[in-house]
Short mmCIF file of C-alpha atoms in Angstrom, two decimals:
data_model
loop_
_atom_site.label_atom_id
_atom_site.label_comp_id
_atom_site.label_asym_id
_atom_site.label_seq_id
_atom_site.Cartn_x
_atom_site.Cartn_y
_atom_site.Cartn_z
CA UNK A 29 0.23 0.23 -0.22
CA UNK A 30 1.36 3.56 -1.27
CA UNK A 31 1.58 5.66 2.11
CA UNK A 32 1.81 9.26 0.03
CA UNK A 33 -1.57 11.08 0.42
CA UNK A 34 -4.45 11.10 -1.64
CA UNK A 35 -3.99 14.19 -3.11
CA UNK A 36 -0.99 13.73 -4.32
CA UNK A 37 -2.03 10.53 -5.66
CA UNK A 38 -4.39 12.19 -7.30
CA UNK A 39 -2.08 14.68 -8.81
CA UNK A 40 -0.09 11.63 -10.56
CA UNK A 41 -2.88 10.20 -12.30
CA UNK A 42 -3.00 13.35 -14.57
CA UNK A 43 -6.73 14.36 -13.90
CA UNK A 44 -6.54 17.67 -12.50
CA UNK A 45 -3.52 18.62 -14.67
CA UNK A 46 -1.42 21.69 -13.81
CA UNK A 47 -3.38 23.13 -10.97
CA UNK A 48 -3.41 20.21 -8.65
CA UNK A 49 0.65 19.28 -9.73
CA UNK A 50 1.16 23.13 -8.99
CA UNK A 51 -1.32 22.79 -5.19
CA UNK A 52 0.14 20.07 -3.93
CA UNK A 53 2.32 21.30 -0.88
CA UNK A 54 5.52 19.31 0.37
CA UNK A 55 5.42 17.36 3.54
CA UNK A 56 7.88 18.51 5.78
CA UNK A 57 10.93 15.93 5.79
CA UNK A 58 12.69 15.00 8.61
CA UNK A 59 15.93 16.54 9.22
CA UNK A 60 18.58 14.43 6.98
CA UNK A 61 16.01 12.20 6.30
CA UNK A 62 16.78 10.10 3.08
CA UNK A 63 14.84 10.81 -0.22
CA UNK A 64 13.17 7.76 -0.95
CA UNK A 65 12.01 6.69 -4.48
CA UNK A 66 8.73 5.32 -5.15
CA UNK A 67 6.98 3.59 -8.09
CA UNK A 68 4.04 1.68 -9.03
CA UNK A 69 2.84 -0.11 -12.12
CA UNK A 70 -1.04 -1.02 -12.78
CA UNK A 71 -2.14 -4.41 -12.35
CA UNK A 72 -2.79 -5.38 -16.60
CA UNK A 73 -4.96 -8.11 -17.80
CA UNK A 74 -4.20 -8.69 -21.52
CA UNK A 75 -6.49 -10.48 -24.29
CA UNK A 76 -4.87 -13.40 -25.51
CA UNK A 77 -3.86 -12.94 -29.38
CA UNK A 78 -4.29 -9.25 -29.23
CA UNK A 79 -1.72 -6.53 -29.73
CA UNK A 80 -1.43 -6.22 -26.45
CA UNK A 81 -1.48 -2.43 -24.13
CA UNK A 82 0.41 0.53 -23.27
CA UNK A 83 1.21 1.61 -20.22
CA UNK A 84 4.04 3.20 -17.80
CA UNK A 85 5.05 3.01 -14.44
CA UNK A 86 3.67 5.89 -11.37
CA UNK A 87 7.07 7.56 -10.33
CA UNK A 88 7.65 9.53 -7.27
CA UNK A 89 9.58 10.80 -4.26
CA UNK A 90 9.22 11.39 -0.39
CA UNK A 91 9.94 15.05 -1.52
CA UNK A 92 10.77 16.73 -4.63
CA UNK A 93 14.21 16.51 -6.21
CA UNK A 94 15.57 16.73 -9.38
CA UNK A 95 17.25 13.46 -10.25
CA UNK A 96 20.17 12.35 -12.27
CA UNK A 97 20.15 8.77 -14.16
CA UNK A 98 16.75 7.97 -13.85
CA UNK A 99 16.29 4.48 -14.50
CA UNK A 100 13.18 2.16 -15.15
CA UNK A 101 14.33 -1.75 -14.75
CA UNK A 102 11.69 -4.13 -16.09
CA UNK A 103 11.46 -7.98 -15.03
CA UNK A 104 9.35 -9.92 -16.53
CA UNK A 105 11.16 -13.58 -16.42
CA UNK A 106 8.00 -14.32 -14.23
CA UNK A 107 6.03 -14.42 -17.52
CA UNK A 108 8.35 -16.21 -19.63
CA UNK A 109 6.48 -17.53 -22.62
CA UNK A 110 3.55 -15.41 -21.45
CA UNK A 111 3.79 -11.57 -22.26
CA UNK A 112 6.65 -10.07 -23.89
CA UNK A 113 7.69 -6.37 -22.87
CA UNK A 114 9.27 -4.01 -25.55
CA UNK A 115 9.61 -0.26 -25.12
CA UNK A 116 6.77 1.86 -26.66
CA UNK A 117 7.92 4.10 -29.62
CA UNK A 118 8.27 7.52 -27.15
CA UNK A 119 10.31 5.49 -24.74
CA UNK A 120 14.10 5.08 -25.76
CA UNK A 121 17.70 4.51 -23.88
CA UNK A 122 16.78 0.95 -22.98
CA UNK A 123 18.74 -1.89 -23.14
CA UNK A 124 18.55 -5.92 -22.55
CA UNK A 125 21.04 -6.96 -19.82
CA UNK A 126 19.44 -10.57 -20.03
CA UNK A 127 16.52 -12.42 -20.95
CA UNK A 128 13.34 -11.08 -19.45
CA UNK A 129 14.72 -7.81 -17.97
CA UNK A 130 14.29 -4.31 -19.84
CA UNK A 131 16.13 -1.64 -18.36
CA UNK A 132 15.37 2.02 -19.99
CA UNK A 133 17.49 5.12 -18.68
CA UNK A 134 16.86 8.71 -19.26
CA UNK A 135 20.26 10.67 -18.58
CA UNK A 136 18.86 14.33 -18.22
CA UNK A 137 17.99 15.60 -15.04
CA UNK A 138 14.22 14.77 -14.68
CA UNK A 139 12.03 16.59 -11.47
CA UNK A 140 10.42 14.21 -9.08
CA UNK A 141 7.93 14.76 -7.12
CA UNK A 142 5.82 13.75 -3.98
CA UNK A 143 3.03 13.04 -6.28
CA UNK A 144 3.27 10.42 -9.14
CA UNK A 145 4.33 11.35 -12.69
CA UNK A 146 3.38 9.51 -15.46
CA UNK A 147 4.05 8.69 -19.31
CA UNK A 148 8.04 7.89 -18.61
CA UNK A 149 9.32 5.03 -19.90
CA UNK A 150 5.97 3.79 -21.55
CA UNK A 151 5.92 -0.37 -22.41
CA UNK A 152 3.96 -2.89 -24.82
CA UNK A 153 2.76 -5.45 -23.21
CA UNK A 154 2.16 -8.00 -25.58
CA UNK A 155 0.96 -11.66 -25.00
CA UNK A 156 3.17 -14.40 -26.62
CA UNK A 157 1.48 -16.68 -29.27
CA UNK A 158 1.67 -19.61 -26.84
CA UNK A 159 -0.02 -17.31 -23.72
CA UNK A 160 -3.74 -19.29 -23.24
CA UNK A 161 -7.09 -17.90 -21.11
CA UNK A 162 -5.45 -18.06 -17.39
CA UNK A 163 -1.90 -17.27 -17.46
CA UNK A 164 -0.57 -15.46 -15.01
CA UNK A 165 2.57 -13.91 -13.98
CA UNK A 166 4.13 -11.05 -11.92
CA UNK A 167 5.93 -7.79 -13.55
CA UNK A 168 8.77 -6.13 -11.41
CA UNK A 169 9.24 -2.56 -12.11
CA UNK A 170 12.07 -0.70 -10.34
CA UNK A 171 13.53 2.99 -10.19
CA UNK A 172 16.40 4.05 -9.51
CA UNK A 173 18.21 7.26 -9.63
CA UNK A 174 22.25 8.41 -8.92
CA UNK A 175 22.55 8.83 -5.16
CA UNK A 176 19.47 7.52 -4.17
CA UNK A 177 18.35 4.02 -3.35
CA UNK A 178 16.15 2.05 -5.61
CA UNK A 179 12.48 1.11 -5.24
CA UNK A 180 10.51 -1.35 -6.50
CA UNK A 181 6.79 -2.96 -6.85
CA UNK A 182 5.50 -6.10 -8.66
CA UNK A 183 2.31 -5.66 -10.80
CA UNK A 184 -0.02 -8.73 -11.59
CA UNK A 185 -0.33 -9.72 -15.31
CA UNK A 186 -2.66 -12.37 -16.04
CA UNK A 187 -3.85 -13.21 -19.81
CA UNK A 188 -7.67 -13.90 -20.91
CA UNK A 189 -10.21 -14.25 -23.21
CA UNK A 190 -10.85 -11.39 -25.43
CA UNK A 191 -14.01 -9.74 -25.63
CA UNK A 192 -15.42 -6.66 -26.99
CA UNK A 193 -17.72 -4.46 -24.66
CA UNK A 194 -19.51 -1.93 -26.55
CA UNK A 195 -21.47 1.35 -25.63
CA UNK A 196 -24.17 3.07 -27.87
CA UNK A 197 -21.91 5.91 -29.54
CA UNK A 198 -24.56 8.36 -29.92
CA UNK A 199 -25.06 10.50 -27.17
CA UNK A 200 -27.82 10.75 -24.53
CA UNK A 201 -29.35 14.29 -25.16
CA UNK A 202 -31.28 15.68 -21.58
CA UNK A 203 -33.30 18.64 -20.43
CA UNK A 204 -33.77 19.42 -16.96
CA UNK A 205 -34.31 22.24 -14.41
CA UNK A 206 -32.52 21.86 -10.91
CA UNK A 207 -34.01 19.34 -8.79
CA UNK A 208 -36.13 17.59 -11.81
CA UNK A 209 -35.39 14.05 -12.50
CA UNK A 210 -34.95 12.65 -15.71
CA UNK A 211 -33.97 9.01 -17.07
CA UNK A 212 -31.25 7.73 -19.18
CA UNK A 213 -30.37 4.35 -20.73
CA UNK A 214 -27.58 1.41 -19.33
CA UNK A 215 -26.64 0.01 -22.41
CA UNK A 216 -23.98 -2.83 -23.16
CA UNK A 217 -23.48 -4.41 -26.27
CA UNK A 218 -21.18 -7.40 -27.49
CA UNK A 219 -19.88 -6.31 -30.38
CA UNK A 220 -17.17 -9.56 -30.67
CA UNK A 221 -17.43 -13.09 -31.50
CA UNK A 222 -17.16 -14.36 -27.50
CA UNK A 223 -19.74 -14.29 -24.57
CA UNK A 224 -19.47 -11.46 -22.50
CA UNK A 225 -19.40 -13.07 -19.12
CA UNK A 226 -20.57 -10.44 -16.70
CA UNK A 227 -19.43 -6.32 -16.88
CA UNK A 228 -18.95 -3.42 -14.71
CA UNK A 229 -20.02 -0.05 -15.75
CA UNK A 230 -18.06 3.02 -14.01
CA UNK A 231 -19.46 5.83 -13.98
CA UNK A 232 -18.43 9.41 -14.46
CA UNK A 233 -21.58 12.06 -13.30
CA UNK A 234 -20.92 16.10 -12.56
CA UNK A 235 -21.55 15.99 -9.00
CA UNK A 236 -24.86 17.59 -9.69
CA UNK A 237 -26.07 14.14 -11.32
CA UNK A 238 -27.44 12.09 -8.57
CA UNK A 239 -29.32 8.66 -8.29
CA UNK A 240 -32.78 8.50 -8.13
CA UNK A 241 -32.90 5.34 -6.84
CA UNK A 242 -29.95 2.97 -5.00
CA UNK A 243 -29.26 -0.60 -6.35
CA UNK A 244 -27.14 -3.37 -4.21
CA UNK A 245 -25.27 -4.24 -7.28
CA UNK A 246 -24.28 -0.38 -7.78
CA UNK A 247 -21.65 1.57 -5.20
CA UNK A 248 -22.34 4.96 -4.00
CA UNK A 249 -19.70 7.98 -2.55
CA UNK A 250 -21.36 10.33 -0.55
CA UNK A 251 -24.78 9.44 -2.64
CA UNK A 252 -22.92 9.19 -5.98
CA UNK A 253 -23.38 6.47 -8.67
CA UNK A 254 -20.18 5.19 -9.29
CA UNK A 255 -19.92 1.45 -10.19
CA UNK A 256 -22.29 -1.07 -11.23
CA UNK A 257 -21.86 -5.10 -11.34
CA UNK A 258 -23.65 -7.32 -13.54
CA UNK A 259 -23.18 -11.10 -13.32
CA UNK A 260 -25.52 -11.98 -16.77
CA UNK A 261 -23.88 -13.04 -19.86
CA UNK A 262 -24.02 -11.27 -23.22
CA UNK A 263 -23.93 -13.52 -26.09
CA UNK A 264 -22.14 -12.22 -29.44
CA UNK A 265 -23.71 -9.63 -31.42
CA UNK A 266 -26.39 -8.88 -28.47
CA UNK A 267 -26.97 -6.16 -26.36
CA UNK A 268 -29.30 -5.43 -22.71
CA UNK A 269 -30.46 -2.15 -21.76
CA UNK A 270 -31.59 -1.06 -18.59
CA UNK A 271 -32.72 2.89 -17.49
CA UNK A 272 -31.76 4.83 -14.50
CA UNK A 273 -33.54 7.41 -12.98
CA UNK A 274 -31.81 10.46 -11.51
CA UNK A 275 -32.10 14.23 -10.07
CA UNK A 276 -30.39 17.28 -10.63
CA UNK A 277 -29.92 18.78 -8.10
CA UNK A 278 -31.05 22.00 -6.09
CA UNK A 279 -28.15 23.27 -6.18
CA UNK A 280 -27.32 23.25 -10.26
CA UNK A 281 -26.04 26.31 -11.69
CA UNK A 282 -28.37 27.16 -14.25
CA UNK A 283 -28.56 27.97 -17.38
CA UNK A 284 -25.76 25.82 -18.54
CA UNK A 285 -25.08 22.46 -19.42
CA UNK A 286 -24.08 19.42 -17.43
CA UNK A 287 -22.07 16.15 -18.31
CA UNK A 288 -22.03 12.03 -17.44
CA UNK A 289 -21.13 8.77 -18.53
CA UNK A 290 -20.32 5.46 -18.17
CA UNK A 291 -17.49 2.96 -19.49
CA UNK A 292 -17.53 -0.88 -19.44
CA UNK A 293 -14.78 -3.15 -18.18
CA UNK A 294 -15.48 -6.58 -18.32
CA UNK A 295 -14.80 -8.32 -14.61
CA UNK A 296 -11.32 -9.01 -14.25
CA UNK A 297 -10.36 -5.61 -16.04
CA UNK A 298 -12.25 -3.61 -12.97
CA UNK A 299 -10.72 -5.99 -10.67
CA UNK A 300 -7.22 -4.11 -12.03
CA UNK A 301 -8.86 -0.94 -12.05
CA UNK A 302 -9.84 -0.83 -8.25
CA UNK A 303 -6.39 -2.50 -6.83
CA UNK A 304 -5.27 0.87 -8.59
CA UNK A 305 -8.24 3.08 -6.45
CA UNK A 306 -6.93 1.26 -3.20
CA UNK A 307 -3.18 1.84 -3.97
CA UNK A 308 -4.09 5.23 -3.82
CA UNK A 309 -6.96 5.59 -1.41
CA UNK A 310 -9.64 5.62 -2.68
CA UNK A 311 -12.66 2.89 -2.86
CA UNK A 312 -15.58 2.47 -5.18
CA UNK A 313 -17.71 3.39 -2.43
CA UNK A 314 -19.92 1.05 -0.54
CA UNK A 315 -23.29 -1.02 -2.45
CA UNK A 316 -26.93 0.56 -2.29
CA UNK A 317 -30.01 -0.47 -0.66
CA UNK A 318 -32.25 -1.26 -2.98
CA UNK A 319 -32.58 -4.20 -5.43
CA UNK A 320 -30.72 -5.40 -7.76
CA UNK A 321 -30.42 -3.67 -10.94
CA UNK A 322 -30.49 -6.00 -13.70
CA UNK A 323 -29.71 -5.65 -17.84
CA UNK A 324 -32.85 -7.80 -19.19
CA UNK A 325 -32.77 -9.43 -22.60
CA UNK A 326 -31.33 -12.64 -22.16
CA UNK A 327 -32.44 -14.65 -18.85
CA UNK A 328 -29.52 -17.14 -19.24
CA UNK A 329 -26.93 -16.99 -15.86
CA UNK A 330 -23.32 -18.34 -15.63
CA UNK A 331 -20.47 -17.97 -13.66
CA UNK A 332 -18.17 -16.43 -15.09
CA UNK A 333 -14.51 -18.33 -14.84
CA UNK A 334 -11.33 -17.28 -16.43
CA UNK A 335 -9.88 -13.99 -16.96
CA UNK A 336 -11.34 -11.79 -20.10
CA UNK A 337 -10.02 -8.58 -21.50
CA UNK A 338 -11.43 -6.14 -24.20
CA UNK A 339 -9.96 -6.44 -27.68
CA UNK A 340 -11.55 -2.85 -28.44
CA UNK A 341 -12.06 -0.49 -25.69
CA UNK A 342 -12.63 2.69 -28.37
CA UNK A 343 -16.27 1.67 -28.25
CA UNK A 344 -16.50 1.37 -24.19
CA UNK A 345 -17.80 4.35 -23.45
CA UNK A 346 -21.21 6.48 -23.69
CA UNK A 347 -22.22 10.06 -22.62
CA UNK A 348 -25.25 12.11 -22.10
CA UNK A 349 -25.39 15.97 -21.53
CA UNK A 350 -27.89 17.69 -19.55
CA UNK A 351 -29.27 21.01 -20.61
CA UNK A 352 -30.07 22.65 -17.25
CA UNK A 353 -32.76 25.53 -17.56
CA UNK A 354 -34.33 28.46 -15.87
CA UNK A 355 -31.60 30.95 -13.47
CA UNK A 356 -29.77 29.35 -10.80
CA UNK A 357 -26.87 31.59 -9.78
CA UNK A 358 -24.43 31.66 -7.37
CA UNK A 359 -22.90 34.25 -5.18
CA UNK A 360 -19.14 34.31 -5.01
CA UNK A 361 -17.77 36.15 -1.91
CA UNK A 362 -13.93 37.65 -1.19
CA UNK A 363 -12.61 36.89 2.07
CA UNK A 364 -9.70 38.85 3.32
CA UNK A 365 -8.32 39.00 7.32
CA UNK A 366 -7.51 41.67 9.81
CA UNK A 367 -4.56 41.36 11.65
CA UNK A 368 -2.18 43.35 14.52
CA UNK A 369 1.64 42.44 14.93
CA UNK A 370 4.73 44.17 16.28
CA UNK A 371 7.62 45.29 14.00
CA UNK A 372 9.15 41.63 13.05
CA UNK A 373 6.14 39.26 13.80
CA UNK A 374 4.96 36.55 11.43
CA UNK A 375 1.18 36.76 11.64
CA UNK A 376 -1.02 34.11 9.60
CA UNK A 377 -3.76 35.47 6.91
CA UNK A 378 -5.72 32.81 5.94
CA UNK A 379 -7.49 33.86 2.45
CA UNK A 380 -9.74 33.20 -0.03
CA UNK A 381 -13.44 32.87 -1.02
CA UNK A 382 -17.42 31.32 0.46
CA UNK A 383 -20.13 30.86 -2.03
CA UNK A 384 -22.92 31.79 -0.79
CA UNK A 385 -24.92 30.40 -3.48
CA UNK A 386 -27.72 29.15 -3.95
CA UNK A 387 -25.94 27.41 -6.97
CA UNK A 388 -22.76 25.38 -6.27
CA UNK A 389 -19.69 25.89 -8.76
CA UNK A 390 -17.99 22.84 -10.40
CA UNK A 391 -15.20 23.62 -12.63
CA UNK A 392 -14.16 20.03 -12.91
CA UNK A 393 -14.80 20.28 -17.16
CA UNK A 394 -12.14 21.57 -19.49
CA UNK A 395 -13.33 24.63 -20.72
CA UNK A 396 -15.58 25.75 -17.80
CA UNK A 397 -15.20 28.59 -16.31
CA UNK A 398 -12.68 28.78 -13.23
CA UNK A 399 -12.73 31.58 -10.53
CA UNK A 400 -9.70 33.24 -9.59
CA UNK A 401 -8.05 34.25 -6.23
CA UNK A 402 -5.83 37.32 -6.81
CA UNK A 403 -3.68 38.13 -3.46
CA UNK A 404 -1.74 41.59 -3.03
CA UNK A 405 0.43 41.65 0.00
CA UNK A 406 -0.35 44.55 2.62
CA UNK A 407 2.34 47.54 2.13
CA UNK A 408 5.09 46.94 5.13
CA UNK A 409 4.47 43.30 4.74
CA UNK A 410 6.63 40.12 2.94
CA UNK A 411 4.74 37.23 2.07
CA UNK A 412 7.44 34.67 3.72
CA UNK A 413 5.69 31.51 3.43
CA UNK A 414 3.20 31.03 0.86
CA UNK A 415 1.93 27.68 -0.51
CA UNK A 416 2.13 26.08 -4.12
CA UNK A 417 -1.29 26.90 -4.98
CA UNK A 418 -0.29 30.34 -5.49
CA UNK A 419 1.91 31.87 -8.15
CA UNK A 420 3.78 35.19 -8.51
CA UNK A 421 1.93 37.32 -10.76
CA UNK A 422 3.42 39.81 -13.09
CA UNK A 423 0.69 41.59 -15.51
CA UNK A 424 -2.05 38.83 -15.78
CA UNK A 425 0.62 36.43 -16.22
CA UNK A 426 0.97 33.71 -12.85
CA UNK A 427 4.49 32.25 -12.73
CA UNK A 428 3.99 28.73 -12.06
CA UNK A 429 7.80 28.21 -12.16
CA UNK A 430 8.07 29.90 -8.90
CA UNK A 431 4.64 28.75 -7.43
CA UNK A 432 4.95 29.04 -3.62
CA UNK A 433 7.83 31.39 -3.57
CA UNK A 434 7.98 34.04 -0.82
CA UNK A 435 8.62 37.59 -1.74
CA UNK A 436 6.36 39.17 -4.06
CA UNK A 437 4.03 41.70 -4.01
CA UNK A 438 1.15 40.06 -6.01
CA UNK A 439 0.14 36.49 -5.84
CA UNK A 440 -3.08 34.21 -8.16
CA UNK A 441 -4.17 31.57 -6.20
CA UNK A 442 -6.81 29.03 -7.77
CA UNK A 443 -9.24 27.43 -5.58
CA UNK A 444 -10.81 23.99 -5.41
CA UNK A 445 -12.70 23.00 -8.92
CA UNK A 446 -15.90 22.45 -7.18
CA UNK A 447 -16.99 24.82 -4.76
CA UNK A 448 -20.67 24.04 -2.81
CA UNK A 449 -22.88 26.16 -0.91
CA UNK A 450 -21.63 27.79 1.84
CA UNK A 451 -18.36 26.41 1.47
CA UNK A 452 -14.96 28.51 2.60
CA UNK A 453 -12.16 27.94 0.81
CA UNK A 454 -9.06 29.63 2.12
CA UNK A 455 -5.35 29.17 1.20
CA UNK A 456 -2.60 30.53 4.27
CA UNK A 457 0.01 32.89 4.04
CA UNK A 458 2.34 33.93 6.22
CA UNK A 459 3.64 37.77 6.45
CA UNK A 460 6.09 39.34 7.69
CA UNK A 461 5.34 42.61 9.52
CA UNK A 462 8.54 44.87 8.61
CA UNK A 463 7.18 48.02 9.38
CA UNK A 464 4.09 49.18 11.55
CA UNK A 465 2.00 51.19 9.06
CA UNK A 466 -1.08 52.16 10.83
CA UNK A 467 -4.41 50.57 8.28
CA UNK A 468 -1.84 48.97 6.14
CA UNK A 469 -3.96 47.56 3.45
CA UNK A 470 -3.79 44.37 0.86
CA UNK A 471 -6.78 43.14 -1.21
CA UNK A 472 -8.50 39.85 -2.22
CA UNK A 473 -9.75 39.80 -5.33
CA UNK A 474 -11.88 36.79 -6.33
CA UNK A 475 -13.66 36.80 -10.30
CA UNK A 476 -10.06 38.23 -11.32
CA UNK A 477 -9.71 39.32 -15.30
CA UNK A 478 -7.39 36.62 -16.99
CA UNK A 479 -6.31 35.18 -20.30
CA UNK A 480 -8.45 31.95 -19.62
CA UNK A 481 -12.34 32.22 -19.72
CA UNK A 482 -13.63 33.35 -16.25
CA UNK A 483 -16.62 32.93 -14.51
CA UNK A 484 -18.12 36.34 -14.57
CA UNK A 485 -21.84 35.70 -13.95
CA UNK A 486 -21.09 36.41 -10.32
CA UNK A 487 -24.89 37.44 -8.87
CA UNK A 488 -22.99 40.03 -5.95
CA UNK A 489 -19.69 41.81 -7.76
CA UNK A 490 -19.64 44.31 -5.04
CA UNK A 491 -18.40 41.69 -2.88
CA UNK A 492 -15.47 40.66 -4.99
CA UNK A 493 -12.91 42.45 -3.35
CA UNK A 494 -11.83 42.49 0.57
CA UNK A 495 -9.36 44.10 2.61
CA UNK A 496 -6.27 42.66 4.25
CA UNK A 497 -5.48 45.45 7.02
CA UNK A 498 -2.77 45.31 9.31
CA UNK A 499 -2.86 46.88 12.65
CA UNK A 500 -6.41 48.67 11.54
CA UNK A 501 -6.75 51.37 13.53
CA UNK A 502 -10.77 51.26 13.30
CA UNK A 503 -13.26 49.51 11.43
CA UNK A 504 -13.18 45.79 10.47
CA UNK A 505 -13.11 45.56 5.62
CA UNK A 506 -10.72 42.14 6.39
CA UNK A 507 -14.03 39.83 5.78
CA UNK A 508 -14.32 37.00 7.27
CA UNK A 509 -11.80 33.99 6.87
CA UNK A 510 -11.34 30.32 7.74
CA UNK A 511 -8.20 28.78 8.70
CA UNK A 512 -6.75 25.58 7.00
CA UNK A 513 -5.04 25.34 3.43
CA UNK A 514 -7.02 25.79 0.14
CA UNK A 515 -8.25 22.47 0.15
CA UNK A 516 -7.21 19.97 -3.24
CA UNK A 517 -11.31 18.73 -3.26
CA UNK A 518 -13.96 20.14 -1.57
CA UNK A 519 -15.26 16.71 -0.21
CA UNK A 520 -11.82 15.08 1.13
CA UNK A 521 -13.66 11.36 1.77
CA UNK A 522 -14.69 11.56 -2.09
CA UNK A 523 -13.21 10.85 -5.58
CA UNK A 524 -12.11 14.90 -7.00
CA UNK A 525 -12.27 13.83 -10.08
CA UNK A 526 -14.89 11.09 -11.99
CA UNK A 527 -13.99 7.78 -11.95
CA UNK A 528 -13.84 8.23 -16.07
CA UNK A 529 -10.74 10.42 -15.64
CA UNK A 530 -9.23 7.53 -12.88
CA UNK A 531 -9.69 5.15 -15.77
CA UNK A 532 -7.52 6.90 -18.09
CA UNK A 533 -4.82 7.65 -16.13
CA UNK A 534 -5.09 3.71 -15.00
CA UNK A 535 -4.42 2.59 -18.65
CA UNK A 536 -7.51 1.23 -19.05
CA UNK A 537 -9.58 4.11 -20.61
CA UNK A 538 -7.19 6.10 -22.56
CA UNK A 539 -9.91 6.73 -25.15
CA UNK A 540 -11.35 8.54 -23.17
CA UNK A 541 -9.87 11.31 -24.71
CA UNK A 542 -11.04 11.52 -27.60
CA UNK A 543 -15.01 10.26 -26.69
CA UNK A 544 -15.25 12.84 -24.08
CA UNK A 545 -17.09 15.81 -24.91
CA UNK A 546 -14.86 17.61 -21.82
CA UNK A 547 -11.73 16.97 -20.47
CA UNK A 548 -11.03 17.94 -16.73
CA UNK A 549 -10.29 21.22 -16.05
CA UNK A 550 -6.47 22.27 -16.81
CA UNK A 551 -5.57 25.70 -15.02
#
């Protein structure tokens, strides 16, 4: 089990892009503690006779470090005669020191962080011609670098029967008002020549799309539908379908659009995916308290045996768009602070934003509007500690190369991709009082203009600016704050991105980039 935090794990998955990567705060390491490397490789099920799959390890370190001679070694001797491992076309610097071992080295300097980085040293895993359904073995992946101790992770690799699960290619379009109920189909087709023995639907639904009813063979996290598992056998060339009822949350922003969809996995592929989630500290949730959801049309059921892997995952995804009618906006309020101290004192300011509703704001889809938090440091003070979610601002350009660097006079920070009604999100900045100046003032400005698309429909723009007052002589004007760091997620116990995006990172849904209407938010 990996020990780094959930938020750093997700950053490594590439789900939330540059913002999350910039915002993961390094842990304070014990003095003189050695830097430790880490690696993780997904458990993988391959279809016999297929071209295999491409994947790469997730690499990380116990604290940010620049490494030289980063090397990943793939030891697949335990898979002799079952699976071949070869470098992907994008991977170079590889050699085979002995049969069943592939070692790849990058001679250049590479930054490693506490969040896992993927995409380096990709390999192709191909079942051999004699690999049969049910064959298994282990792949040991070791990461090393100059001056650092190596670290290893062992992944399970299986070869199974090839099937071709498919979902409808056309998008489902629905209209609803906040609080309305609607239904959408859940359809599984078998586009191959082999019967599919069970299947699992993994859902990627915007926060506003909530199940109207629970089922015992589906899982839920914080009331949100995550997965549904079916044991029915879908015969080759056949299809089966059910209808799911949803409610659009009363806090849905309107007018606008909400998005959702589902992806089909074989039973074995879902086992691989679930192991990946658990390694990152995630869970697909708990079974619902309702009846069993069935996929009607074929009455016969048999227990799945052996392993199955999808030969064409490009056709597994189905999406829906809900056009949200009506008018339901949000009032974002800037949160400033009022501080006092003597010359030389360091005081902490909790600065940020609060959503007074009535609508929640979900910025988790790429291309969706975002809000920014611009912080102007008060005169007579110096920012001596700044979280990496904040970057120095020059004009309208944030300098992410120096994210978290003290000493700037103006910073731009980004809140979480979801801001619920009544939720406060603040970032702690330590200010050193260099000179006592009565009523020294700085500002917190939300919904700041920038070169990217911004959230411009605030119900009360007048409260988008709050003061940071140091040694005020009277009055407040600082706004109310809420201590604590700016959270990476508004709901710490839930998945902060849809499971569809995690599928993309897990290597079982890379096609989602092309299939989804929108990708995840990138700052």
